[in-house]
JSON list of C-alpha atoms in Angstrom, two decimals:
[
{"chain": "A", "resi": 17, "resn": "UNK", "atom": "CA", "xyz": [-49.98, -30.52, -22.44]},
{"chain": "A", "resi": 18, "resn": "UNK", "atom": "CA", "xyz": [-53.74, -30.55, -21.90]},
{"chain": "A", "resi": 19, "resn": "UNK", "atom": "CA", "xyz": [-55.73, -27.69, -23.85]},
{"chain": "A", "resi": 20, "resn": "UNK", "atom": "CA", "xyz": [-53.40, -27.57, -26.64]},
{"chain": "A", "resi": 21, "resn": "UNK", "atom": "CA", "xyz": [-55.07, -26.58, -29.64]},
{"chain": "A", "resi": 22, "resn": "UNK", "atom": "CA", "xyz": [-51.89, -26.65, -32.26]},
{"chain": "A", "resi": 23, "resn": "UNK", "atom": "CA", "xyz": [-52.92, -28.24, -35.39]},
{"chain": "A", "resi": 24, "resn": "UNK", "atom": "CA", "xyz": [-50.09, -29.78, -37.29]},
{"chain": "A", "resi": 25, "resn": "UNK", "atom": "CA", "xyz": [-50.42, -30.42, -40.93]},
{"chain": "A", "resi": 26, "resn": "UNK", "atom": "CA", "xyz": [-48.11, -32.00, -43.24]},
{"chain": "A", "resi": 27, "resn": "UNK", "atom": "CA", "xyz": [-46.74, -29.52, -46.11]},
{"chain": "A", "resi": 28, "resn": "UNK", "atom": "CA", "xyz": [-45.22, -31.50, -48.98]},
{"chain": "A", "resi": 29, "resn": "UNK", "atom": "CA", "xyz": [-43.01, -29.52, -51.27]},
{"chain": "A", "resi": 30, "resn": "UNK", "atom": "CA", "xyz": [-42.09, -31.23, -54.66]},
{"chain": "A", "resi": 31, "resn": "UNK", "atom": "CA", "xyz": [-38.76, -31.06, -56.24]},
{"chain": "A", "resi": 32, "resn": "UNK", "atom": "CA", "xyz": [-38.81, -28.71, -59.26]},
{"chain": "A", "resi": 33, "resn": "UNK", "atom": "CA", "xyz": [-35.88, -29.27, -61.46]},
{"chain": "A", "resi": 34, "resn": "UNK", "atom": "CA", "xyz": [-33.97, -27.02, -64.05]},
{"chain": "A", "resi": 35, "resn": "UNK", "atom": "CA", "xyz": [-35.75, -23.67, -64.96]},
{"chain": "A", "resi": 36, "resn": "UNK", "atom": "CA", "xyz": [-38.73, -23.84, -62.65]},
{"chain": "A", "resi": 37, "resn": "UNK", "atom": "CA", "xyz": [-36.75, -23.50, -59.50]},
{"chain": "A", "resi": 38, "resn": "UNK", "atom": "CA", "xyz": [-33.94, -21.45, -60.30]},
{"chain": "A", "resi": 39, "resn": "UNK", "atom": "CA", "xyz": [-33.28, -19.45, -56.90]},
{"chain": "A", "resi": 40, "resn": "UNK", "atom": "CA", "xyz": [-33.31, -22.86, -54.86]},
{"chain": "A", "resi": 41, "resn": "UNK", "atom": "CA", "xyz": [-30.74, -24.51, -57.44]},
{"chain": "A", "resi": 42, "resn": "UNK", "atom": "CA", "xyz": [-28.48, -21.49, -57.06]},
{"chain": "A", "resi": 43, "resn": "UNK", "atom": "CA", "xyz": [-28.35, -22.10, -53.39]},
{"chain": "A", "resi": 44, "resn": "UNK", "atom": "CA", "xyz": [-28.36, -25.68, -53.17]},
{"chain": "A", "resi": 45, "resn": "UNK", "atom": "CA", "xyz": [-26.18, -26.71, -56.00]},
{"chain": "A", "resi": 46, "resn": "UNK", "atom": "CA", "xyz": [-22.37, -26.27, -55.91]},
{"chain": "A", "resi": 47, "resn": "UNK", "atom": "CA", "xyz": [-20.03, -26.10, -58.63]},
{"chain": "A", "resi": 48, "resn": "UNK", "atom": "CA", "xyz": [-18.27, -29.55, -58.61]},
{"chain": "A", "resi": 49, "resn": "UNK", "atom": "CA", "xyz": [-14.53, -29.98, -58.80]},
{"chain": "A", "resi": 50, "resn": "UNK", "atom": "CA", "xyz": [-12.93, -33.21, -59.20]},
{"chain": "A", "resi": 51, "resn": "UNK", "atom": "CA", "xyz": [-10.15, -34.53, -57.07]},
{"chain": "A", "resi": 52, "resn": "UNK", "atom": "CA", "xyz": [-7.74, -34.31, -60.11]},
{"chain": "A", "resi": 53, "resn": "UNK", "atom": "CA", "xyz": [-8.68, -30.50, -60.40]},
{"chain": "A", "resi": 54, "resn": "UNK", "atom": "CA", "xyz": [-7.57, -29.83, -56.82]},
{"chain": "A", "resi": 55, "resn": "UNK", "atom": "CA", "xyz": [-4.36, -31.60, -57.38]},
{"chain": "A", "resi": 56, "resn": "UNK", "atom": "CA", "xyz": [-3.65, -29.87, -60.41]},
{"chain": "A", "resi": 57, "resn": "UNK", "atom": "CA", "xyz": [-4.39, -26.39, -58.69]},
{"chain": "A", "resi": 58, "resn": "UNK", "atom": "CA", "xyz": [-2.25, -27.60, -55.76]},
{"chain": "A", "resi": 59, "resn": "UNK", "atom": "CA", "xyz": [0.57, -28.55, -57.91]},
{"chain": "A", "resi": 60, "resn": "UNK", "atom": "CA", "xyz": [0.39, -25.29, -59.74]},
{"chain": "A", "resi": 61, "resn": "UNK", "atom": "CA", "xyz": [0.72, -23.25, -56.39]},
{"chain": "A", "resi": 62, "resn": "UNK", "atom": "CA", "xyz": [3.89, -25.71, -55.43]},
{"chain": "A", "resi": 63, "resn": "UNK", "atom": "CA", "xyz": [5.51, -24.86, -58.79]},
{"chain": "A", "resi": 64, "resn": "UNK", "atom": "CA", "xyz": [5.04, -21.14, -57.99]},
{"chain": "A", "resi": 65, "resn": "UNK", "atom": "CA", "xyz": [6.35, -21.15, -54.58]},
{"chain": "A", "resi": 66, "resn": "UNK", "atom": "CA", "xyz": [8.91, -24.18, -53.98]},
{"chain": "A", "resi": 67, "resn": "UNK", "atom": "CA", "xyz": [12.55, -23.48, -54.42]},
{"chain": "A", "resi": 68, "resn": "UNK", "atom": "CA", "xyz": [14.11, -25.34, -57.29]},
{"chain": "A", "resi": 69, "resn": "UNK", "atom": "CA", "xyz": [17.81, -26.57, -57.28]},
{"chain": "A", "resi": 70, "resn": "UNK", "atom": "CA", "xyz": [19.30, -27.35, -60.74]},
{"chain": "A", "resi": 71, "resn": "UNK", "atom": "CA", "xyz": [15.87, -28.05, -62.25]},
{"chain": "A", "resi": 72, "resn": "UNK", "atom": "CA", "xyz": [14.64, -30.32, -59.47]},
{"chain": "A", "resi": 73, "resn": "UNK", "atom": "CA", "xyz": [12.80, -29.56, -56.37]},
{"chain": "A", "resi": 74, "resn": "UNK", "atom": "CA", "xyz": [14.39, -29.40, -52.91]},
{"chain": "A", "resi": 75, "resn": "UNK", "atom": "CA", "xyz": [13.13, -32.25, -50.70]},
{"chain": "A", "resi": 76, "resn": "UNK", "atom": "CA", "xyz": [13.84, -33.51, -47.26]},
{"chain": "A", "resi": 77, "resn": "UNK", "atom": "CA", "xyz": [14.38, -37.00, -46.20]},
{"chain": "A", "resi": 78, "resn": "UNK", "atom": "CA", "xyz": [10.79, -37.93, -46.14]},
{"chain": "A", "resi": 79, "resn": "UNK", "atom": "CA", "xyz": [10.46, -36.77, -49.79]},
{"chain": "A", "resi": 80, "resn": "UNK", "atom": "CA", "xyz": [8.45, -33.66, -49.03]},
{"chain": "A", "resi": 81, "resn": "UNK", "atom": "CA", "xyz": [9.02, -30.51, -50.93]},
{"chain": "A", "resi": 82, "resn": "UNK", "atom": "CA", "xyz": [10.81, -27.83, -49.16]},
{"chain": "A", "resi": 83, "resn": "UNK", "atom": "CA", "xyz": [9.44, -24.47, -48.96]},
{"chain": "A", "resi": 84, "resn": "UNK", "atom": "CA", "xyz": [11.30, -21.62, -47.45]},
{"chain": "A", "resi": 85, "resn": "UNK", "atom": "CA", "xyz": [10.62, -18.02, -46.44]},
{"chain": "A", "resi": 86, "resn": "UNK", "atom": "CA", "xyz": [7.85, -15.84, -47.52]},
{"chain": "A", "resi": 87, "resn": "UNK", "atom": "CA", "xyz": [6.88, -18.31, -50.44]},
{"chain": "A", "resi": 88, "resn": "UNK", "atom": "CA", "xyz": [5.39, -20.47, -47.57]},
{"chain": "A", "resi": 89, "resn": "UNK", "atom": "CA", "xyz": [3.01, -17.87, -46.78]},
{"chain": "A", "resi": 90, "resn": "UNK", "atom": "CA", "xyz": [2.02, -17.17, -50.47]},
{"chain": "A", "resi": 91, "resn": "UNK", "atom": "CA", "xyz": [1.47, -20.92, -50.90]},
{"chain": "A", "resi": 92, "resn": "UNK", "atom": "CA", "xyz": [-0.66, -21.43, -47.71]},
{"chain": "A", "resi": 93, "resn": "UNK", "atom": "CA", "xyz": [-2.77, -18.35, -48.77]},
{"chain": "A", "resi": 94, "resn": "UNK", "atom": "CA", "xyz": [-3.41, -20.01, -52.32]},
{"chain": "A", "resi": 95, "resn": "UNK", "atom": "CA", "xyz": [-3.99, -23.37, -50.74]},
{"chain": "A", "resi": 96, "resn": "UNK", "atom": "CA", "xyz": [-6.37, -21.80, -47.98]},
{"chain": "A", "resi": 97, "resn": "UNK", "atom": "CA", "xyz": [-8.50, -20.13, -50.76]},
{"chain": "A", "resi": 98, "resn": "UNK", "atom": "CA", "xyz": [-8.30, -23.05, -53.00]},
{"chain": "A", "resi": 99, "resn": "UNK", "atom": "CA", "xyz": [-9.84, -25.60, -50.26]},
{"chain": "A", "resi": 100, "resn": "UNK", "atom": "CA", "xyz": [-12.52, -23.17, -49.41]},
{"chain": "A", "resi": 101, "resn": "UNK", "atom": "CA", "xyz": [-11.16, -21.47, -46.25]},
{"chain": "A", "resi": 102, "resn": "UNK", "atom": "CA", "xyz": [-10.84, -24.37, -44.02]},
{"chain": "A", "resi": 103, "resn": "UNK", "atom": "CA", "xyz": [-9.47, -24.25, -40.80]},
{"chain": "A", "resi": 104, "resn": "UNK", "atom": "CA", "xyz": [-5.58, -24.68, -39.48]},
{"chain": "A", "resi": 105, "resn": "UNK", "atom": "CA", "xyz": [-6.11, -28.62, -38.68]},
{"chain": "A", "resi": 106, "resn": "UNK", "atom": "CA", "xyz": [-7.67, -29.33, -42.06]},
{"chain": "A", "resi": 107, "resn": "UNK", "atom": "CA", "xyz": [-4.99, -27.63, -43.92]},
{"chain": "A", "resi": 108, "resn": "UNK", "atom": "CA", "xyz": [-2.23, -29.18, -41.83]},
{"chain": "A", "resi": 109, "resn": "UNK", "atom": "CA", "xyz": [-3.62, -32.70, -42.53]},
{"chain": "A", "resi": 110, "resn": "UNK", "atom": "CA", "xyz": [-3.34, -31.96, -46.08]},
{"chain": "A", "resi": 111, "resn": "UNK", "atom": "CA", "xyz": [0.10, -30.62, -46.29]},
{"chain": "A", "resi": 112, "resn": "UNK", "atom": "CA", "xyz": [1.90, -32.36, -43.76]},
{"chain": "A", "resi": 113, "resn": "UNK", "atom": "CA", "xyz": [2.50, -35.43, -46.20]},
{"chain": "A", "resi": 114, "resn": "UNK", "atom": "CA", "xyz": [4.01, -33.46, -49.24]},
{"chain": "A", "resi": 115, "resn": "UNK", "atom": "CA", "xyz": [5.39, -30.21, -48.04]},
{"chain": "A", "resi": 116, "resn": "UNK", "atom": "CA", "xyz": [7.93, -29.22, -45.39]},
{"chain": "A", "resi": 117, "resn": "UNK", "atom": "CA", "xyz": [7.53, -25.94, -44.23]},
{"chain": "A", "resi": 118, "resn": "UNK", "atom": "CA", "xyz": [9.18, -24.59, -41.12]},
{"chain": "A", "resi": 119, "resn": "UNK", "atom": "CA", "xyz": [7.04, -23.48, -38.07]},
{"chain": "A", "resi": 120, "resn": "UNK", "atom": "CA", "xyz": [4.16, -24.76, -40.45]},
{"chain": "A", "resi": 121, "resn": "UNK", "atom": "CA", "xyz": [1.48, -24.52, -37.66]},
{"chain": "A", "resi": 122, "resn": "UNK", "atom": "CA", "xyz": [2.30, -20.93, -37.03]},
{"chain": "A", "resi": 123, "resn": "UNK", "atom": "CA", "xyz": [2.28, -20.09, -40.64]},
{"chain": "A", "resi": 124, "resn": "UNK", "atom": "CA", "xyz": [-1.16, -21.84, -41.11]},
{"chain": "A", "resi": 125, "resn": "UNK", "atom": "CA", "xyz": [-2.41, -20.12, -37.92]},
{"chain": "A", "resi": 126, "resn": "UNK", "atom": "CA", "xyz": [-1.16, -16.71, -39.23]},
{"chain": "A", "resi": 127, "resn": "UNK", "atom": "CA", "xyz": [-2.94, -17.02, -42.86]},
{"chain": "A", "resi": 128, "resn": "UNK", "atom": "CA", "xyz": [-5.86, -18.45, -41.29]},
{"chain": "A", "resi": 129, "resn": "UNK", "atom": "CA", "xyz": [-6.31, -15.55, -38.53]},
{"chain": "A", "resi": 130, "resn": "UNK", "atom": "CA", "xyz": [-5.32, -12.99, -41.24]},
{"chain": "A", "resi": 131, "resn": "UNK", "atom": "CA", "xyz": [-7.94, -13.96, -43.70]},
{"chain": "A", "resi": 132, "resn": "UNK", "atom": "CA", "xyz": [-10.57, -11.25, -44.32]},
{"chain": "A", "resi": 133, "resn": "UNK", "atom": "CA", "xyz": [-13.18, -13.82, -45.77]},
{"chain": "A", "resi": 134, "resn": "UNK", "atom": "CA", "xyz": [-12.80, -16.16, -42.66]},
{"chain": "A", "resi": 135, "resn": "UNK", "atom": "CA", "xyz": [-12.80, -13.13, -40.12]},
{"chain": "A", "resi": 136, "resn": "UNK", "atom": "CA", "xyz": [-16.22, -12.00, -41.80]},
{"chain": "A", "resi": 137, "resn": "UNK", "atom": "CA", "xyz": [-17.91, -15.20, -42.21]},
{"chain": "A", "resi": 138, "resn": "UNK", "atom": "CA", "xyz": [-16.95, -17.87, -39.83]},
{"chain": "A", "resi": 139, "resn": "UNK", "atom": "CA", "xyz": [-18.62, -18.72, -36.71]},
{"chain": "A", "resi": 140, "resn": "UNK", "atom": "CA", "xyz": [-16.40, -18.85, -33.77]},
{"chain": "A", "resi": 141, "resn": "UNK", "atom": "CA", "xyz": [-17.13, -21.80, -31.44]},
{"chain": "A", "resi": 142, "resn": "UNK", "atom": "CA", "xyz": [-16.31, -19.74, -28.16]},
{"chain": "A", "resi": 143, "resn": "UNK", "atom": "CA", "xyz": [-19.06, -18.57, -25.81]},
{"chain": "A", "resi": 144, "resn": "UNK", "atom": "CA", "xyz": [-19.47, -14.86, -25.92]},
{"chain": "A", "resi": 145, "resn": "UNK", "atom": "CA", "xyz": [-18.92, -13.24, -22.52]},
{"chain": "A", "resi": 146, "resn": "UNK", "atom": "CA", "xyz": [-21.82, -11.23, -21.47]},
{"chain": "A", "resi": 147, "resn": "UNK", "atom": "CA", "xyz": [-24.41, -12.76, -23.62]},
{"chain": "A", "resi": 148, "resn": "UNK", "atom": "CA", "xyz": [-27.48, -13.77, -22.03]},
{"chain": "A", "resi": 149, "resn": "UNK", "atom": "CA", "xyz": [-28.82, -17.13, -22.95]},
{"chain": "A", "resi": 150, "resn": "UNK", "atom": "CA", "xyz": [-32.56, -17.87, -23.02]},
{"chain": "A", "resi": 151, "resn": "UNK", "atom": "CA", "xyz": [-33.36, -20.70, -20.38]},
{"chain": "A", "resi": 152, "resn": "UNK", "atom": "CA", "xyz": [-36.92, -21.48, -19.21]},
{"chain": "A", "resi": 153, "resn": "UNK", "atom": "CA", "xyz": [-37.74, -22.72, -16.07]},
{"chain": "A", "resi": 154, "resn": "UNK", "atom": "CA", "xyz": [-41.41, -23.76, -16.84]},
{"chain": "A", "resi": 155, "resn": "UNK", "atom": "CA", "xyz": [-43.39, -24.94, -19.99]},
{"chain": "A", "resi": 156, "resn": "UNK", "atom": "CA", "xyz": [-44.69, -21.99, -22.17]},
{"chain": "A", "resi": 157, "resn": "UNK", "atom": "CA", "xyz": [-42.55, -19.50, -19.92]},
{"chain": "A", "resi": 158, "resn": "UNK", "atom": "CA", "xyz": [-40.76, -18.80, -23.17]},
{"chain": "A", "resi": 159, "resn": "UNK", "atom": "CA", "xyz": [-41.83, -19.45, -26.80]},
{"chain": "A", "resi": 160, "resn": "UNK", "atom": "CA", "xyz": [-40.14, -18.42, -30.08]},
{"chain": "A", "resi": 161, "resn": "UNK", "atom": "CA", "xyz": [-41.79, -18.19, -33.59]},
{"chain": "A", "resi": 162, "resn": "UNK", "atom": "CA", "xyz": [-40.48, -18.25, -37.20]},
{"chain": "A", "resi": 163, "resn": "UNK", "atom": "CA", "xyz": [-42.62, -17.48, -40.36]},
{"chain": "A", "resi": 164, "resn": "UNK", "atom": "CA", "xyz": [-41.32, -19.13, -43.52]},
{"chain": "A", "resi": 165, "resn": "UNK", "atom": "CA", "xyz": [-42.14, -18.17, -46.89]},
{"chain": "A", "resi": 166, "resn": "UNK", "atom": "CA", "xyz": [-43.65, -17.35, -49.10]},
{"chain": "A", "resi": 167, "resn": "UNK", "atom": "CA", "xyz": [-43.78, -20.35, -51.07]},
{"chain": "A", "resi": 168, "resn": "UNK", "atom": "CA", "xyz": [-45.63, -20.78, -54.49]},
{"chain": "A", "resi": 169, "resn": "UNK", "atom": "CA", "xyz": [-48.78, -22.74, -54.16]},
{"chain": "A", "resi": 170, "resn": "UNK", "atom": "CA", "xyz": [-49.37, -22.98, -57.85]},
{"chain": "A", "resi": 171, "resn": "UNK", "atom": "CA", "xyz": [-49.12, -26.93, -58.04]},
{"chain": "A", "resi": 172, "resn": "UNK", "atom": "CA", "xyz": [-51.58, -27.01, -55.09]},
{"chain": "A", "resi": 173, "resn": "UNK", "atom": "CA", "xyz": [-53.96, -24.24, -55.74]},
{"chain": "A", "resi": 174, "resn": "UNK", "atom": "CA", "xyz": [-57.76, -24.70, -55.87]},
{"chain": "A", "resi": 175, "resn": "UNK", "atom": "CA", "xyz": [-60.18, -21.98, -57.05]},
{"chain": "A", "resi": 176, "resn": "UNK", "atom": "CA", "xyz": [-60.30, -19.20, -54.69]},
{"chain": "A", "resi": 177, "resn": "UNK", "atom": "CA", "xyz": [-57.07, -19.77, -52.80]},
{"chain": "A", "resi": 178, "resn": "UNK", "atom": "CA", "xyz": [-53.81, -17.48, -53.11]},
{"chain": "A", "resi": 179, "resn": "UNK", "atom": "CA", "xyz": [-50.68, -18.09, -55.05]},
{"chain": "A", "resi": 180, "resn": "UNK", "atom": "CA", "xyz": [-48.33, -17.90, -52.15]},
{"chain": "A", "resi": 181, "resn": "UNK", "atom": "CA", "xyz": [-48.30, -19.83, -48.81]},
{"chain": "A", "resi": 182, "resn": "UNK", "atom": "CA", "xyz": [-46.55, -19.25, -45.33]},
{"chain": "A", "resi": 183, "resn": "UNK", "atom": "CA", "xyz": [-45.57, -21.56, -42.56]},
{"chain": "A", "resi": 184, "resn": "UNK", "atom": "CA", "xyz": [-45.76, -20.48, -39.09]},
{"chain": "A", "resi": 185, "resn": "UNK", "atom": "CA", "xyz": [-43.34, -22.40, -36.42]},
{"chain": "A", "resi": 186, "resn": "UNK", "atom": "CA", "xyz": [-43.90, -22.01, -32.66]},
{"chain": "A", "resi": 187, "resn": "UNK", "atom": "CA", "xyz": [-41.45, -23.69, -30.47]},
{"chain": "A", "resi": 188, "resn": "UNK", "atom": "CA", "xyz": [-41.63, -23.83, -26.47]},
{"chain": "A", "resi": 189, "resn": "UNK", "atom": "CA", "xyz": [-38.10, -23.18, -25.42]},
{"chain": "A", "resi": 190, "resn": "UNK", "atom": "CA", "xyz": [-38.29, -25.33, -22.21]},
{"chain": "A", "resi": 191, "resn": "UNK", "atom": "CA", "xyz": [-39.67, -28.56, -23.76]},
{"chain": "A", "resi": 192, "resn": "UNK", "atom": "CA", "xyz": [-38.57, -27.89, -27.39]},
{"chain": "A", "resi": 193, "resn": "UNK", "atom": "CA", "xyz": [-42.06, -28.67, -28.39]},
{"chain": "A", "resi": 194, "resn": "UNK", "atom": "CA", "xyz": [-42.93, -27.46, -32.12]},
{"chain": "A", "resi": 195, "resn": "UNK", "atom": "CA", "xyz": [-46.08, -26.69, -33.63]},
{"chain": "A", "resi": 196, "resn": "UNK", "atom": "CA", "xyz": [-46.32, -25.90, -37.40]},
{"chain": "A", "resi": 197, "resn": "UNK", "atom": "CA", "xyz": [-49.50, -24.29, -39.26]},
{"chain": "A", "resi": 198, "resn": "UNK", "atom": "CA", "xyz": [-49.64, -23.25, -42.75]},
{"chain": "A", "resi": 199, "resn": "UNK", "atom": "CA", "xyz": [-51.54, -20.43, -44.17]},
{"chain": "A", "resi": 200, "resn": "UNK", "atom": "CA", "xyz": [-52.12, -18.62, -47.32]},
{"chain": "A", "resi": 201, "resn": "UNK", "atom": "CA", "xyz": [-51.86, -15.23, -45.83]},
{"chain": "A", "resi": 202, "resn": "UNK", "atom": "CA", "xyz": [-50.00, -13.37, -42.93]}
]
């Protein structure tokens, strides 16, 4: 890449804890649930949905709780929501050891495919027909760019500089070569 005048500058972003970085903390920190909490919620779901015979759970020969009829759909819907809208195989692997649901794969598929949240937010791993992919045959034939920011520069500020900064990223599609430039203005 002869004649390239791309200036790369290292930008160090220090961690700001507690109240100094409220927005980032909201996005990067998750509410932590212990395994015991999940088991308790799971047991509550089963108690609501599983059929009881003379005060005992109906079980099969593998000591799995038998869930029949429409109760299985209610149970799977609750479980699907509880574990964070995971897919069919993850749900199946979680329930196969402890629950006996007739046609469990089809019930799981029905619940997962009917979930409005999953339909709205999940990314399909299938190639969309008719979409044109950006392919480049030669270097610098196609480039892409992104602007990140504004970032607070109060910790790095010297007299005469702005309070916010931006980062410009330019990528050559052919070689995936990426250049990064920081700036205090757009």
